Short mmCIF file of C-alpha atoms in Angstrom, two decimals:
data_model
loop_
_atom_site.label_atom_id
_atom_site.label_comp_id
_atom_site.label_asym_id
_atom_site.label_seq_id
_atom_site.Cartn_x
_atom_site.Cartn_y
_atom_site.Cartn_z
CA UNK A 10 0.00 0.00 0.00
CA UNK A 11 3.11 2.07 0.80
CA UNK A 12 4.32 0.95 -2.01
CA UNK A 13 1.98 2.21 -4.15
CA UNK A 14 1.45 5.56 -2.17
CA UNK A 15 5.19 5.96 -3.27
CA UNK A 16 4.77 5.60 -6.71
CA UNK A 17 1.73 7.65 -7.04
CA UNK A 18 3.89 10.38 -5.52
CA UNK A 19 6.77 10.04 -8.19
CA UNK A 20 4.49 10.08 -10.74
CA UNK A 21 2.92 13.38 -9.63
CA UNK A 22 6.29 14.77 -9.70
CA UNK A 23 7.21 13.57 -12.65
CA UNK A 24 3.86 15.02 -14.15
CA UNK A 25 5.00 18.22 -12.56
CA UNK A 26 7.87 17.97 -14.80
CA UNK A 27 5.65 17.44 -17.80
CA UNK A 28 6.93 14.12 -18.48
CA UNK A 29 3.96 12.62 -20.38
CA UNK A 30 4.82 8.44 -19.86
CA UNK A 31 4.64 9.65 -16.03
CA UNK A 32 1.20 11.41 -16.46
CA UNK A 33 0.07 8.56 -18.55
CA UNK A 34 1.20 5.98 -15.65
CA UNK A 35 -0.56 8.53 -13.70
CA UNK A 36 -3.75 7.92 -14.88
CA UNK A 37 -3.57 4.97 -15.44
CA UNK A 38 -3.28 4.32 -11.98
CA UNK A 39 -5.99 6.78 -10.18
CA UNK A 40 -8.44 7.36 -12.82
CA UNK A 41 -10.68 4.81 -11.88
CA UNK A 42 -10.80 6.34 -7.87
CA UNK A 43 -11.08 9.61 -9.28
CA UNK A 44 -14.05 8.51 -11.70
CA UNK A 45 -15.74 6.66 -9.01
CA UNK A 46 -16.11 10.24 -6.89
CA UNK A 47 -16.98 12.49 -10.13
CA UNK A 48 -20.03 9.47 -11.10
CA UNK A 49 -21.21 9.35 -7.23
CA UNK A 50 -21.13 13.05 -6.95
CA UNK A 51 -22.12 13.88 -10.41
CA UNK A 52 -24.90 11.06 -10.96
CA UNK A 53 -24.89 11.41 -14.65
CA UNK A 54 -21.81 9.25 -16.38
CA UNK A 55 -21.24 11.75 -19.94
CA UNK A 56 -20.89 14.66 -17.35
CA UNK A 57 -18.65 12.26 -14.89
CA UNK A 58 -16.25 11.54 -18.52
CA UNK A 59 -16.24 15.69 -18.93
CA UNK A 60 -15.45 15.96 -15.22
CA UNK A 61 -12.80 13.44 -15.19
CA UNK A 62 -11.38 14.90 -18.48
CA UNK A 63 -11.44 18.39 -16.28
CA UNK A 64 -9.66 17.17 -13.44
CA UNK A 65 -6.81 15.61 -15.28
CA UNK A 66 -5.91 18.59 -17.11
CA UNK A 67 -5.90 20.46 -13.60
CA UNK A 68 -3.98 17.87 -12.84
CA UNK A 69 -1.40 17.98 -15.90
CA UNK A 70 -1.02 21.63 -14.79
CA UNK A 71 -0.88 22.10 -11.03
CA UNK A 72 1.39 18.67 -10.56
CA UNK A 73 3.99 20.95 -9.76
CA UNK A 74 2.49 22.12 -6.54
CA UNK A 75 1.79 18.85 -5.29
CA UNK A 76 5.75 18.44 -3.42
CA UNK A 77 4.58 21.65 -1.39
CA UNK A 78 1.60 20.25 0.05
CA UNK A 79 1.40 17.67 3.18
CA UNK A 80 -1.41 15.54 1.17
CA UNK A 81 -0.57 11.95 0.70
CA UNK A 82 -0.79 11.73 -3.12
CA UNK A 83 -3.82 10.11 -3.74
CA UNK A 84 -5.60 13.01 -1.26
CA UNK A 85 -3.98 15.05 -3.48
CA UNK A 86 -5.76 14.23 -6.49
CA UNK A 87 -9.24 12.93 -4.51
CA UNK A 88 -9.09 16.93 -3.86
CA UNK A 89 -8.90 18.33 -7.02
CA UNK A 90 -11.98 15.87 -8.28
CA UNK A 91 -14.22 16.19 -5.56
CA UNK A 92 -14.16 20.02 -5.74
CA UNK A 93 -14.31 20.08 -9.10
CA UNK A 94 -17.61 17.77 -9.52
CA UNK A 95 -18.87 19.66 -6.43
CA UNK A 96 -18.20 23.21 -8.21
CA UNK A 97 -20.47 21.25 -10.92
CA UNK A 98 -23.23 20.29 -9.08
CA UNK A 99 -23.53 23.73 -7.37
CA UNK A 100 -23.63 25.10 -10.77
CA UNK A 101 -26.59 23.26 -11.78
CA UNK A 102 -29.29 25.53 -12.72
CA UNK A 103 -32.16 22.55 -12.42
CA UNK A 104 -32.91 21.16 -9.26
CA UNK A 105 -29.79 19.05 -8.58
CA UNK A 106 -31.30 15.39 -8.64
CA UNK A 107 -34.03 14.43 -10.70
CA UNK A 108 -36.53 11.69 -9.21
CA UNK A 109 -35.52 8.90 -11.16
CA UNK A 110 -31.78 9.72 -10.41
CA UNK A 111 -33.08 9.27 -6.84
CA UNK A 112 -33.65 6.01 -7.13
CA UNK A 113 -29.96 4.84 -8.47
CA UNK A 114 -28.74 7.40 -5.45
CA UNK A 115 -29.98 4.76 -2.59
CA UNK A 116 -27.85 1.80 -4.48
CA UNK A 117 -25.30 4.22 -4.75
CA UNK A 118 -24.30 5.02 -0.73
CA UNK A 119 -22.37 2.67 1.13
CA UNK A 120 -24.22 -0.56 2.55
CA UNK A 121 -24.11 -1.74 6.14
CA UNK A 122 -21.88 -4.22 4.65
CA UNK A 123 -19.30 -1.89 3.37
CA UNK A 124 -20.21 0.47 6.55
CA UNK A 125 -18.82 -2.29 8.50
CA UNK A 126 -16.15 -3.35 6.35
CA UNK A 127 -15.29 0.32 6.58
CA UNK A 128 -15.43 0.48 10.33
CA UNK A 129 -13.32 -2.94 10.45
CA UNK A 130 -10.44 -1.34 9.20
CA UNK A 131 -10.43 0.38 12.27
CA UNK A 132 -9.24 3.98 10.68
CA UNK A 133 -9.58 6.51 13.21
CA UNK A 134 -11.96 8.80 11.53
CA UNK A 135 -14.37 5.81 11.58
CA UNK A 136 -13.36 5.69 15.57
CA UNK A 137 -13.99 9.58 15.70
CA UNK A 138 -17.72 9.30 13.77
CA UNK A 139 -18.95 6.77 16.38
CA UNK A 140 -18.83 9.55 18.88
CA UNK A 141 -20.75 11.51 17.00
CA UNK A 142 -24.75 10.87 17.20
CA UNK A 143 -25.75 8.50 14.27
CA UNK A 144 -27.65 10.89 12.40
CA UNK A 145 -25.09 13.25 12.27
CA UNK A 146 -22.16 10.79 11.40
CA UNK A 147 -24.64 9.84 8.55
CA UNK A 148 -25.05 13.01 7.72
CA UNK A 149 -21.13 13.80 7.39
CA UNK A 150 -20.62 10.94 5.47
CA UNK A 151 -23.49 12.10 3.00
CA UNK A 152 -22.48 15.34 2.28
CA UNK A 153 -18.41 14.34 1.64
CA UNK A 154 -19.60 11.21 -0.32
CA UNK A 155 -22.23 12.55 -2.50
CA UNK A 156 -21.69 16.00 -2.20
CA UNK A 157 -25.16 17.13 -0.67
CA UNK A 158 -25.57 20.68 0.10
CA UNK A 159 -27.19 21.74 3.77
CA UNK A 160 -30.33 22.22 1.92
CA UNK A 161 -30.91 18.33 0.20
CA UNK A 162 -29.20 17.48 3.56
CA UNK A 163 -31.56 19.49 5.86
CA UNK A 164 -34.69 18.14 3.27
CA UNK A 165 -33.61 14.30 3.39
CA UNK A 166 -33.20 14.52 7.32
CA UNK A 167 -36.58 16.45 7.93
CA UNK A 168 -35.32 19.41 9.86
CA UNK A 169 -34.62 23.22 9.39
CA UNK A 170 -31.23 23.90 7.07
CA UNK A 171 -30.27 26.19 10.06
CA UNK A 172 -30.42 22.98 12.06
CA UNK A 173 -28.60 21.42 9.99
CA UNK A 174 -26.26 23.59 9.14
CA UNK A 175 -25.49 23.61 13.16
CA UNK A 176 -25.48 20.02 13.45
CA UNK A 177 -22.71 20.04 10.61
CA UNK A 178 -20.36 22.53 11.90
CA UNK A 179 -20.62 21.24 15.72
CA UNK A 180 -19.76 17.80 14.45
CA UNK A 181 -17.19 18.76 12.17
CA UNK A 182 -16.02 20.60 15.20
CA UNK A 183 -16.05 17.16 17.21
CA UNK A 184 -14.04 15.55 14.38
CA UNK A 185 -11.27 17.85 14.26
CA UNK A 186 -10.51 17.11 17.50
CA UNK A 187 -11.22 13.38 18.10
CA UNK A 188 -8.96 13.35 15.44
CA UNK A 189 -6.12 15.53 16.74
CA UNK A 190 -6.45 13.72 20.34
CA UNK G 2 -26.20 25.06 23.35
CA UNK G 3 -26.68 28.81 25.39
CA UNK G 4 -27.71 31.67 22.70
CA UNK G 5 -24.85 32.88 22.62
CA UNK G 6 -22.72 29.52 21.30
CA UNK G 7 -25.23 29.61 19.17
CA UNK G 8 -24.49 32.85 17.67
CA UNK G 9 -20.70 31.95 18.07
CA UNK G 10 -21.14 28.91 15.74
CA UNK G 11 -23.35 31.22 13.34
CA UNK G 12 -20.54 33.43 12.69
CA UNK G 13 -18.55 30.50 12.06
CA UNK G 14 -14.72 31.73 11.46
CA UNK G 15 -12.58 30.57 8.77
CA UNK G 16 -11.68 27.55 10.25
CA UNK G 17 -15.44 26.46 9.89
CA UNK G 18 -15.86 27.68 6.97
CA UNK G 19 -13.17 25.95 5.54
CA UNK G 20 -14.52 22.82 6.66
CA UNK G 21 -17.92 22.99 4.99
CA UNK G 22 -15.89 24.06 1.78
CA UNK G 23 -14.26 20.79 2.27
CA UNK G 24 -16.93 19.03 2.78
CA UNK G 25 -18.74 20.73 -0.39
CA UNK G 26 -22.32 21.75 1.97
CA UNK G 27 -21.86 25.69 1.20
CA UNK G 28 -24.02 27.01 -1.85
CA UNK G 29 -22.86 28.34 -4.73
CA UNK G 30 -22.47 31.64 -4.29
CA UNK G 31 -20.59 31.04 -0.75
CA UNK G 32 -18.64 28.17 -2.26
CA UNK G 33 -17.48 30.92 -5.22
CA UNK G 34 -17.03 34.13 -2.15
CA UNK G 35 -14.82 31.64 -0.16
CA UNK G 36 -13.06 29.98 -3.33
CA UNK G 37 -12.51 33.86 -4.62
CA UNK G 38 -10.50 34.61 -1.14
CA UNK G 39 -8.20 31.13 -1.16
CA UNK G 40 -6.76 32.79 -3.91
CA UNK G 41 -5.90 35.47 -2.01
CA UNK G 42 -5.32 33.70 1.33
CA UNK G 43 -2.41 31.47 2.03
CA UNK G 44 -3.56 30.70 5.61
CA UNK G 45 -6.62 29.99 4.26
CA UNK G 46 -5.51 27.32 1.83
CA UNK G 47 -3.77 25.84 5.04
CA UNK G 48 -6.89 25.29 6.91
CA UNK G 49 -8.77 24.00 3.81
CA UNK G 50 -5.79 21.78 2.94
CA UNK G 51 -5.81 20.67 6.56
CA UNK G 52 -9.64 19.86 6.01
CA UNK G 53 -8.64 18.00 3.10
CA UNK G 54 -6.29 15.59 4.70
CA UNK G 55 -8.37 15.26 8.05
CA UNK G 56 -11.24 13.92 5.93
CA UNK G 57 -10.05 12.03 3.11
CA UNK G 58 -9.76 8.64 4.95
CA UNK G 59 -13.61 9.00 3.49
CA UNK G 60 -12.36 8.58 0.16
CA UNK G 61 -12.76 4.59 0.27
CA UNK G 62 -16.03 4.76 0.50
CA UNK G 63 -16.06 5.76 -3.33
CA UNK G 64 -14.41 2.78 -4.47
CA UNK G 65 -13.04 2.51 -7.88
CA UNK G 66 -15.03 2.50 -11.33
CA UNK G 67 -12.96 2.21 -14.98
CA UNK G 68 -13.02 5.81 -17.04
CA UNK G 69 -14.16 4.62 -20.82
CA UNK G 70 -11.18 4.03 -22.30
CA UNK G 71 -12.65 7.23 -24.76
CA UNK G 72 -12.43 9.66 -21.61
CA UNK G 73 -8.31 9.23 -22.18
CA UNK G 74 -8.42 9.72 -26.04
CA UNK G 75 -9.91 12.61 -25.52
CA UNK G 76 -8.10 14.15 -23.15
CA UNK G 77 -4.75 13.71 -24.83
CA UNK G 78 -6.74 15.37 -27.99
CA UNK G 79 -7.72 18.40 -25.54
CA UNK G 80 -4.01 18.74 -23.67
CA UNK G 81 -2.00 17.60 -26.14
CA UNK G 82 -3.74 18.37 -29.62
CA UNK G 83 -3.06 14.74 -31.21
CA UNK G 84 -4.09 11.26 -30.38
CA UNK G 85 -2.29 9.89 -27.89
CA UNK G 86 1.37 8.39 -29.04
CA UNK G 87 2.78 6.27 -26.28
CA UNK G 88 6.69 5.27 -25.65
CA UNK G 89 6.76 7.33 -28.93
CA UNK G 90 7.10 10.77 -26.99
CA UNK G 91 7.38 13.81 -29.45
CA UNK G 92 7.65 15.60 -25.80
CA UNK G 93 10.08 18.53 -27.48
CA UNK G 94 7.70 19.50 -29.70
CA UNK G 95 4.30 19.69 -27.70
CA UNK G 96 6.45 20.92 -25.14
CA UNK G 97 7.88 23.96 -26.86
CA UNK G 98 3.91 24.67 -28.50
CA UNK G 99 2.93 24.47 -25.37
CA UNK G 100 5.19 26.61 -23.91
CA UNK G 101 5.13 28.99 -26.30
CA UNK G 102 1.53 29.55 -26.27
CA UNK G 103 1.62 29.61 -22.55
CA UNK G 104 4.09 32.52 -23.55
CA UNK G 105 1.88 34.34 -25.43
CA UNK G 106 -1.11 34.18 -23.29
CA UNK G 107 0.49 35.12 -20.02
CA UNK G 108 1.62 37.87 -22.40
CA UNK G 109 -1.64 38.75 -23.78
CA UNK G 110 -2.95 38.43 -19.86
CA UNK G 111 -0.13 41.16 -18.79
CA UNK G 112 -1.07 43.56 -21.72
CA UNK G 113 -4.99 43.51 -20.62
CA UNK G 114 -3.82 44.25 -16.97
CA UNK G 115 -1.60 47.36 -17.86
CA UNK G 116 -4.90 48.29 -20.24
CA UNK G 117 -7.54 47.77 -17.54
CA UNK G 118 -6.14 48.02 -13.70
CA UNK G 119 -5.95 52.12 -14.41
CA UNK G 120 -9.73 51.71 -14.49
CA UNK G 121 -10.42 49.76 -11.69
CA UNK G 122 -12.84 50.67 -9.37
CA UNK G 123 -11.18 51.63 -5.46
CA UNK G 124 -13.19 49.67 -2.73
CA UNK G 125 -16.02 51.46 -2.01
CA UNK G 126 -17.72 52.12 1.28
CA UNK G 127 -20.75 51.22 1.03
CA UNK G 128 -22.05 47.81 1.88
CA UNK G 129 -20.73 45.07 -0.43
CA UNK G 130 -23.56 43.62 -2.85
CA UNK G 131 -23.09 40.33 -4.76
CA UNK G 132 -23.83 38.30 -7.54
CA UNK G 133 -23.61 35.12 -9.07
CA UNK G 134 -24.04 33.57 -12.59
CA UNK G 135 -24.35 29.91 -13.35
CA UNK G 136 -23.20 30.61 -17.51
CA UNK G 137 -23.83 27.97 -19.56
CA UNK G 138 -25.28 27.68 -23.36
CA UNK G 139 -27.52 24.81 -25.30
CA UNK G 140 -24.77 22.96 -27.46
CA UNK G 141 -21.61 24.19 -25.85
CA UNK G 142 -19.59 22.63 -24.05
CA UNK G 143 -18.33 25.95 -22.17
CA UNK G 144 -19.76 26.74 -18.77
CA UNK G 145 -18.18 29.27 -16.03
CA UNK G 146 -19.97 30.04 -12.36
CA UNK G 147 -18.88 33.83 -12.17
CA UNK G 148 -19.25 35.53 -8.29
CA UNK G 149 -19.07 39.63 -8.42
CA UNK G 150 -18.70 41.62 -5.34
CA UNK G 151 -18.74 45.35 -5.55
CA UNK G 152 -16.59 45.49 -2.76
CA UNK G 153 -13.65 44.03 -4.33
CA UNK G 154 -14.91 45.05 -7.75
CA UNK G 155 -13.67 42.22 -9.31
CA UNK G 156 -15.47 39.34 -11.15
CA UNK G 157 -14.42 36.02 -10.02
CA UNK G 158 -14.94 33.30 -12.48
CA UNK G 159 -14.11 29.42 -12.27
CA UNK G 160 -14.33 27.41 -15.36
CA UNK G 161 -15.70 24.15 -15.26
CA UNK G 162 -15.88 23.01 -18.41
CA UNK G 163 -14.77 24.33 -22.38
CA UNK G 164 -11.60 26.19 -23.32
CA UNK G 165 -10.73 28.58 -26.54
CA UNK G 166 -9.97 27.34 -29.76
CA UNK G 167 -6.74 27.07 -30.22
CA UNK G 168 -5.68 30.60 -31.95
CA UNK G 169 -8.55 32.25 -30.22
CA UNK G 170 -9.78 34.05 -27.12
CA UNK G 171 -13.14 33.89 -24.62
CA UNK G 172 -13.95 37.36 -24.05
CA UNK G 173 -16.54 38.00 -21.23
CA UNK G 174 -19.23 40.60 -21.83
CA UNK G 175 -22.28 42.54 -19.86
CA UNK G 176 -25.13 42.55 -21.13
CA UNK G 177 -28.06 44.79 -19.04
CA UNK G 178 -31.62 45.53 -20.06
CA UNK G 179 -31.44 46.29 -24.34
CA UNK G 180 -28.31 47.83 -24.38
CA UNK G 181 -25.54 46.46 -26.65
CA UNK G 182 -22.97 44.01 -24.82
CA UNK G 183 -20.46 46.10 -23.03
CA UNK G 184 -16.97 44.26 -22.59
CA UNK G 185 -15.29 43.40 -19.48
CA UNK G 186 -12.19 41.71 -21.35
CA UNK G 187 -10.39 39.05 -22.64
CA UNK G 188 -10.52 35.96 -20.37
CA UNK G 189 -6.99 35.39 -19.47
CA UNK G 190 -6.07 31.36 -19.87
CA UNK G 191 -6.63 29.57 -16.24
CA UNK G 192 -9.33 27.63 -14.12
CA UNK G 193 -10.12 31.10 -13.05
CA UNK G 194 -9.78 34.43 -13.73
CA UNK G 195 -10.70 37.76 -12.03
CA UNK G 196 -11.59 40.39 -13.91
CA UNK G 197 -12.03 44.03 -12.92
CA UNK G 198 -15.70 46.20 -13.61
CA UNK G 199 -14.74 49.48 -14.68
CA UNK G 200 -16.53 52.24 -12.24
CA UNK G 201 -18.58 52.80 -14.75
CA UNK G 202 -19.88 49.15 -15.95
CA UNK G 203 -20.06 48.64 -11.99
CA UNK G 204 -23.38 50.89 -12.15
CA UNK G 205 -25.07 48.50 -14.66
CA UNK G 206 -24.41 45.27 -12.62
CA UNK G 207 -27.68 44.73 -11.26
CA UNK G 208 -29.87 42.07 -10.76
CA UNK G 209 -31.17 40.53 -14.70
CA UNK G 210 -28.31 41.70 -15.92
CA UNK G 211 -26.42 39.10 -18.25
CA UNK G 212 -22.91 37.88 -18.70
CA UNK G 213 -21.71 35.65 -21.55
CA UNK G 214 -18.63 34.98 -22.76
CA UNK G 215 -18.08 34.64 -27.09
CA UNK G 216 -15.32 33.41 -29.19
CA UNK G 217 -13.22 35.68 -30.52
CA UNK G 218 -9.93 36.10 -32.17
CA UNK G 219 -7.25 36.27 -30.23
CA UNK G 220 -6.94 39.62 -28.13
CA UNK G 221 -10.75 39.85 -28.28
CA UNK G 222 -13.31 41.46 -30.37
CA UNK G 223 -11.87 43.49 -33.12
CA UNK G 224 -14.91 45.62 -33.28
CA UNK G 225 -15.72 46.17 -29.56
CA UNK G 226 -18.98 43.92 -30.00
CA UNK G 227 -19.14 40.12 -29.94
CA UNK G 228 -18.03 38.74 -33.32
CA UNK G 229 -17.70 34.71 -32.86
CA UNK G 230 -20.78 32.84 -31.18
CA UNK G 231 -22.08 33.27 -27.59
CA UNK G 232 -20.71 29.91 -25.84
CA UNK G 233 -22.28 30.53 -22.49
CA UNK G 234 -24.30 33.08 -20.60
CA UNK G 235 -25.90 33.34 -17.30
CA UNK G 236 -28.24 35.89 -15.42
CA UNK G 237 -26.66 37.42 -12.18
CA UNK G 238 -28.17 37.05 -9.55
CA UNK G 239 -28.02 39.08 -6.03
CA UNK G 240 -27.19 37.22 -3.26
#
């Protein structure tokens, strides 16, 4: 895993540099992760393909900054795709989600299985959300995942967005510093 | 929580903020506000990069799914200008078009700043109004978000999609009630761009009124009205 992790990171570099077989390798490697977040938060696979398309070419052309930053690489590039698809979906003049995309949306989040397989792992963010209440662990893990704003968040959990925007920002709160304990 | 943690956690701070920028919850015009000052703000890229590494173990959850094998075809088209040649590498001479071009826009970008920053509007006093615009156009593939806040007087504009012709420019116009499109520049090459509003053009901004953004030749409109076709446009709209 490591392993991998390293070679990611060269090949950032070496993208930096504008060496093409790198950025090739490159995507090669991460395009599937990083076309797996742009479908889930994009719902609609020809705008996921322009997304993708978008976030390699930021990609091509801000590899150089990568060695300055303290993400591991594949953060790095999870970054750049989830704001761009996020940037996206704000942008939408219709309402976001159509009904029928609704539908694919449920078989889209994370099982209990995966939950579990998730929690198994033992990562400490996983250790951090159990301490937050259920709902709002759920509701964390919504709006990173599938990019929901505080108002489809506040409208799927039944209560005021100023609610929700408080239950957001007090857990994220919590988070930060289960994590830093 | 007392009233007054309650108002504490309204107001928020940076470091909250940059969370739920992170976390992608803000709205658009907030997302484009707060994505305008990280350009300005090294501390605040800190605290969103921060953000970014504190949540990312979430990325598993996304899993992997394989791009079309199209999606890299055509991205090699778009950044490189030919299909893809592997192990073949002609990397001197992309390299040098690319750099050259790169060359001429950053030059081209310089030349509009001398022209236009004489122009630009000091900060005024008065209470900042803002306004976004969602531009997009049937059958283009060019769409911008565009955030403009009279107390910067600056347009801020993030491009998500669409990019000139090669040999030609996006220029970025106002258009308010019948009047005739009134420039606001050449769109300087980037994922975003912030463009100053004249003193002026600042008085027309208004609610209804329109940007868009055309194709030109390069350096923009020869005539000082849109020549090429309107690639996107969006209604601003105060927030």
């Amino acid at each position: 895993m490591q392993g991998q992790a390293d070679q990611i990171t060269e090949l950032i570099v070496r993208t930096g540099l504008k060496d093409r077989s790198a950025f090739d390798r490159l995507y090669e490697a991460t395009s599937a992760k990083l076309f797996a977040i742009c479908l889930r938060v994009l719902r609609d696979r020809g705008e996921a393909e322009d997304a993708l398309q978008e976030v390699f070419v930021r990609v091509w052309t801000r590899a150089d900054r990568f060695a300055a930053s303290h993400h591991s690489p594949i953060s790095w590039l999870a970054a750049i795709a989830r704001n761009h698809c996020i940037d996206r979906l704000r942008a939408r003049k219709a309402p976001a989600r159509p009904v029928e995309e609704a539908f694919d949306l449920a078989a889209d989040e994370p099982g209990p299985e995966r939950l579990a397989e998730l929690s198994s792992e033992g990562r400490r963010i996983d250790a951090c959300m159990e301490e937050l209440e259920t709902d709002r662990a759920e509701a964390v893990r919504a709006a990173y995942v599938m990019g929901y704003s505080y108002e489809e968040l506040a409208g799927r959990h039944g209560v005021p967005l100023n609610t929700m925007r408080t239950w957001l920002r007090r857990s994220l709160m919590k988070l930060k510093e289960c994590l830093e304990r | 929580m007392t009233g007054e943690a309650e108002d504490r956690m309204e107001d928020g701070g940076d470091e909250l903020l940059a969370a739920e920028y992170v976390l992608g919850v803000l709205p658009l015009d907030a997302r484009m506000a707060f994505a305008a000052r990280l350009e300005a703000e090294p501390p605040l890229r800190a605290l969103v990069a921060a953000w970014e590494i504190r949540l990312s173990p979430l990325n598993d959850d996304y899993g992997e799914t394989a791009a079309p094998a199209s999606a890299k075809a055509a991205l090699d088209r778009r950044l490189f200008g030919g299909p893809a040649a592997r192990e073949t590498a002609r990397p001197a001479l992309w390299q040098s078009l690319a750099f050259w071009r790169g060359l001429a826009v950053a030059a081209l970008a310089s030349l509009a700043v001398v022209l236009i920053v004489p122009f630009t509007v000091p900060p005024p006093t008065e209470p900042s109004a803002r306004f976004v615009a969602a531009m997009q156009a049937d059958a283009s593939p060019v769409r911008y978000v565009a955030l403009y806040q009279s107390g910067t007087g600056m347009i801020d504009l993030t491009r998500l999609s669409g990019e000139p012709a090669s040999g030609r420019d996006f220029e970025l116009w106002l258009i308010e009630g019948g009047n005739a499109p009134r420039s606001l520049g050449v769109l300087p090459a980037g994922e975003t761009a912030r463009v100053p509003v004249s003193q002026q053009l600042a008085s027309l901004v208004s609610s209804g009124a329109t940007l868009a953004i055309s194709d030109e030749p390069a350096g923009g409109s020869p005539t000082g009205a849109p020549t090429g076709a309107v690639l996107a446009l969006g209604e601003m709209r105060g927030i």
